[in-house]
Amino acid sequence: MTTVPMSGPSGAAAADLTGRSDLQRQRLRAAWMFLAPMLIALAIVAGWPLVRTIYFSFTNASLNNLSGAEWIGFDNYLQIRTLSSGRVLYRGLLADPAWWAAVWNTIRFAVLSVAFETVFGMIVALVLNANFRGRALVRAAILIPWAIPTIVSAKMWQWMLNDQFGIINEIALNLGLISQKIAWTASPDTAMIAVLIVDVWKTTPFMALLILAGLQMIPGDIYEAAKIDGVHPIKVFWKVTLPLVRPALMVAVIFRMLDALRIFDLIYVLTPNNAQTKTMSVLARENLFDFDKFAYGSAASTMLFLIIAVITIVYVVVGRVNFEGGR
Amino acid sequence: MKLRKKLLALTALFALGAGSAHAADLSMVLGDTGTGAQFLREVLDKYEKDTGVKVNIVTMPSSTTDQFGQYRLWLAAGNSDIDLYQTDVIWAPQLADQFVDLTAAAKDVVGQHFPSIIESQTVNGKLVALPLFTDAPALYYRKDLLDKYGKQPPKTWDELAATAKEVQDKEREAGQKDLWGFVWQGNAYEGLTCDALEWVKSSGGGQIIEADGSISINNPNAAAAIERAKSWVGTISPPGVLAYQEEESRGVWQTGNAVFMRNWPYAYALGNGEDSSVKGKFEVTTLPFAGDGNQPAATLGGWNVAVSKYSKQQDAAIKLAIYLASPEVQKWRAIEIANLPTIEALYDDADVAKAQPFMPAWKAVFQSAVPRPSAPTKTKYNEVSSKFWTAVHNTLSGNGTAAENLEILEADLEDLKGSGW
């Protein structure tokens, strides 16, 4: 459930077309024909499920009886009941503390993980951008964590973080960093930290690769000029590298942000299913399949979609303003 | 010429297939703890040899919660790839609509099984699944360590805590630095519901929701029972126990790093395996209780086999289900992987008693077995269980006291119940 900001071919084309020639019309048609398979595939695999999820969120659907779903309006989201005693009851997703705890967990996780990944990704990219022997090999090797399926790496880390047999505790204990074994995934204080460590480990390569692509677009003569002028390397980074790599960085951050906001597998596998780490996706899945509350889970999925959409739009709008201000 | 021969053979094959009973492949799915899937493969290989029916096994994670989500999804989608499901004892009311009624097919054999187990799998007169084995947890204890310090197996929870602490401390002084007193299942999942139900029930705190549907969990005995368990975490139980499921606790136990363990019978056969550090050093007894006229309580577990309504080969699947639940397979199962039979007569069987000396004693455990409230709460059971284990897990991890969390739980359960389950 991610949104891909798309501008249709007509939007770009029509803007500068006042009178269309035959050739232009033909090219437009060809563009649509080339796009059609992708659009149809997207409509089937992304559009239709999304529409159905939104529809179910307004019904009382149960997984055992999807066809018998009845329209109940916004009750899954918010339902205000006045009891005979005069007490007013709020029910539904928007009045559910478990949901807001999950939203907070997700956003906290997304912001922290993306922040760490951006910093580490930048460092790794700068190192890889330098010329040294065996650079190609290192570039390939660094992608390995990204290439491992999340479930596999989560399971692997689960054993490494295991309190009794885990290698992390063993090493830290032998080095004298900790005095007793830490129950990484069990303790509410460290469960989120454990998830962050694994996520940063896993997705920093992705970040680094996107930033590296941006770095390689920067012409080398700018650096030569700076070197001749005797500008300090740190100043070069802030004044030259960062502004020029910024567009690539912004794209990398939004990609990661979208991914982080729908985090499911890592948390589901790595930590106990409790309120300290439960995210929006975990909560939605639980209601959809484990509980007999398919419609409620659909409402949670729809809200998840909306929250991600809003964050993306805000980011893109604010991000664009910054681009222009920086130039 | 060659091609024609081949075509002819193919036509003949089709004709044969249509005429006689077609030996089609069946698929059975099960979650695996320990060696369950390996054992089932042996049984199915024999079944194939005897009947010619080939059965594929699809394995799932051992967590019952994970399995349930997947099965529900498959069944809701009318998936016909899976013919037989190994189902948890608590699922029958939630999945009854999706399984075939086995009443008629099993009418000659249901009488062999414990009536309470057959009853748990019967929903509105429909026999949803046939029992494969039953489960009641026990207290595993290290006989060698208890003997070394002149201790008896504990009768009450307080005795257990005291013994565990003493043995743990003395052994640690003697150099066994990784030894812990007591391991159990504290992860936030169905297993914690089982563990906590035992603490509560054996302390006179009821069984969360009683058979008549009334919510009984918010009471001082239940709160005291959960607070008692909280006092174990970090003292006699590793702090990581809050992320342990069955297999993690068995890992600590089987490497020789625990004095006591609460676990299901499958751990008995594995603990006596060749690669086990505790082989021959342990015994099992009933779980402790709180004292003061209380009784031990063991959560009733157990697994069953159900036939999917969407199976294209229901008759073959039903035949296999009946075979898997038969005395022959249950006896084999008991002897080889220490699963408890659901057939009463097998507890007096000499071969079983010889292979698993602990088993005849288990007949008594069933008398004290407490069912999870899956029958009264019907389709809402999973949510009830999730709310309960969340309240317990919060308490154990220091997020609110037991009394506070149980009060909130009661309110939540009342909301969930509405006008009736």
Tab-separated table of N, CA, C and O in Angstrom, chain B residues 99-111 118 121-130 305 307 318 321-322:
chain	number	residue	atom	x	y	z
B	99	PHE	N	-15.067	-26.422	7.712
B	99	PHE	CA	-14.642	-27.814	7.703
B	99	PHE	C	-15.827	-28.751	7.494
B	99	PHE	O	-16.973	-28.415	7.779
B	100	VAL	N	-15.496	-29.950	7.037
B	100	VAL	CA	-16.513	-30.959	6.753
B	100	VAL	C	-16.996	-31.581	8.068
B	100	VAL	O	-16.209	-31.767	8.994
B	101	ASP	N	-18.276	-31.886	8.135
B	101	ASP	CA	-18.827	-32.561	9.310
B	101	ASP	C	-18.393	-34.034	9.292
B	101	ASP	O	-18.674	-34.756	8.338
B	102	LEU	N	-17.690	-34.444	10.345
B	102	LEU	CA	-17.156	-35.809	10.375
B	102	LEU	C	-18.026	-36.758	11.201
B	102	LEU	O	-17.652	-37.906	11.431
B	103	THR	N	-19.184	-36.281	11.653
B	103	THR	CA	-20.012	-37.081	12.556
B	103	THR	C	-20.316	-38.462	11.981
B	103	THR	O	-20.080	-39.488	12.620
B	104	ALA	N	-20.826	-38.475	10.747
B	104	ALA	CA	-21.237	-39.745	10.149
B	104	ALA	C	-20.030	-40.645	9.894
B	104	ALA	O	-20.054	-41.837	10.217
B	105	ALA	N	-18.972	-40.047	9.357
B	105	ALA	CA	-17.806	-40.851	8.990
B	105	ALA	C	-17.129	-41.460	10.209
B	105	ALA	O	-16.544	-42.537	10.134
B	106	ALA	N	-17.223	-40.782	11.350
B	106	ALA	CA	-16.465	-41.222	12.521
B	106	ALA	C	-17.348	-41.845	13.587
B	106	ALA	O	-16.901	-42.054	14.712
B	107	LYS	N	-18.589	-42.156	13.236
B	107	LYS	CA	-19.516	-42.573	14.293
B	107	LYS	C	-19.076	-43.857	15.005
B	107	LYS	O	-19.365	-44.042	16.179
B	108	ASP	N	-18.317	-44.711	14.311
B	108	ASP	CA	-17.878	-45.958	14.941
B	108	ASP	C	-16.672	-45.775	15.851
B	108	ASP	O	-16.370	-46.649	16.665
B	109	VAL	N	-15.935	-44.684	15.667
B	109	VAL	CA	-14.681	-44.549	16.409
B	109	VAL	C	-14.696	-43.481	17.488
B	109	VAL	O	-13.824	-43.473	18.361
B	110	VAL	N	-15.673	-42.559	17.473
B	110	VAL	CA	-15.618	-41.477	18.456
B	110	VAL	C	-15.695	-41.997	19.884
B	110	VAL	O	-15.137	-41.383	20.795
B	111	GLY	N	-16.352	-43.138	20.063
B	111	GLY	CA	-16.510	-43.689	21.402
B	111	GLY	C	-15.199	-44.058	22.077
B	111	GLY	O	-15.124	-44.127	23.303
B	118	ILE	N	-13.772	-34.973	22.385
B	118	ILE	CA	-14.719	-35.004	21.262
B	118	ILE	C	-15.684	-33.831	21.387
B	118	ILE	O	-15.981	-33.140	20.416
B	121	GLN	N	-14.485	-30.548	20.138
B	121	GLN	CA	-14.405	-30.420	18.682
B	121	GLN	C	-15.786	-30.482	18.024
B	121	GLN	O	-15.898	-30.556	16.804
B	122	THR	N	-16.810	-30.478	18.844
B	122	THR	CA	-18.167	-30.522	18.311
B	122	THR	C	-18.805	-29.141	18.459
B	122	THR	O	-18.847	-28.589	19.557
B	123	VAL	N	-19.232	-28.569	17.345
B	123	VAL	CA	-19.839	-27.245	17.369
B	123	VAL	C	-21.245	-27.356	16.791
B	123	VAL	O	-21.417	-27.753	15.640
B	124	ASN	N	-22.237	-27.031	17.578
B	124	ASN	CA	-23.639	-27.130	17.161
B	124	ASN	C	-23.956	-28.501	16.548
B	124	ASN	O	-24.552	-28.594	15.481
B	125	GLY	N	-23.482	-29.534	17.207
B	125	GLY	CA	-23.787	-30.882	16.741
B	125	GLY	C	-22.930	-31.364	15.585
B	125	GLY	O	-23.105	-32.474	15.100
B	126	LYS	N	-22.000	-30.521	15.142
B	126	LYS	CA	-21.157	-30.894	13.998
B	126	LYS	C	-19.764	-31.252	14.506
B	126	LYS	O	-19.139	-30.456	15.207
B	127	LEU	N	-19.285	-32.437	14.164
B	127	LEU	CA	-17.940	-32.834	14.575
B	127	LEU	C	-16.942	-32.226	13.583
B	127	LEU	O	-16.827	-32.649	12.437
B	128	VAL	N	-16.238	-31.206	14.047
B	128	VAL	CA	-15.406	-30.393	13.160
B	128	VAL	C	-14.068	-31.069	12.868
B	128	VAL	O	-13.535	-30.972	11.773
B	129	ALA	N	-13.515	-31.754	13.878
B	129	ALA	CA	-12.187	-32.342	13.709
B	129	ALA	C	-12.062	-33.581	14.576
B	129	ALA	O	-12.779	-33.734	15.569
B	130	LEU	N	-11.148	-34.467	14.174
B	130	LEU	CA	-10.885	-35.673	14.963
B	130	LEU	C	-9.576	-35.496	15.728
B	130	LEU	O	-8.596	-34.993	15.174
B	305	VAL	N	-7.335	-33.205	13.562
B	305	VAL	CA	-7.252	-33.120	12.107
B	305	VAL	C	-8.648	-32.844	11.559
B	305	VAL	O	-9.618	-33.472	11.950
B	307	VAL	N	-10.994	-31.755	7.915
B	307	VAL	CA	-11.008	-31.842	6.455
B	307	VAL	C	-11.645	-30.570	5.901
B	307	VAL	O	-12.731	-30.175	6.316
B	318	ILE	N	-11.138	-37.690	4.281
B	318	ILE	CA	-11.805	-38.166	5.500
B	318	ILE	C	-11.219	-39.514	5.925
B	318	ILE	O	-10.956	-39.755	7.104
B	321	ALA	N	-8.033	-38.858	7.607
B	321	ALA	CA	-8.242	-38.264	8.931
B	321	ALA	C	-8.555	-39.351	9.952
B	321	ALA	O	-8.030	-39.348	11.068
B	322	ILE	N	-9.415	-40.277	9.543
B	322	ILE	CA	-9.790	-41.356	10.460
B	322	ILE	C	-8.589	-42.241	10.774
B	322	ILE	O	-8.374	-42.651	11.920
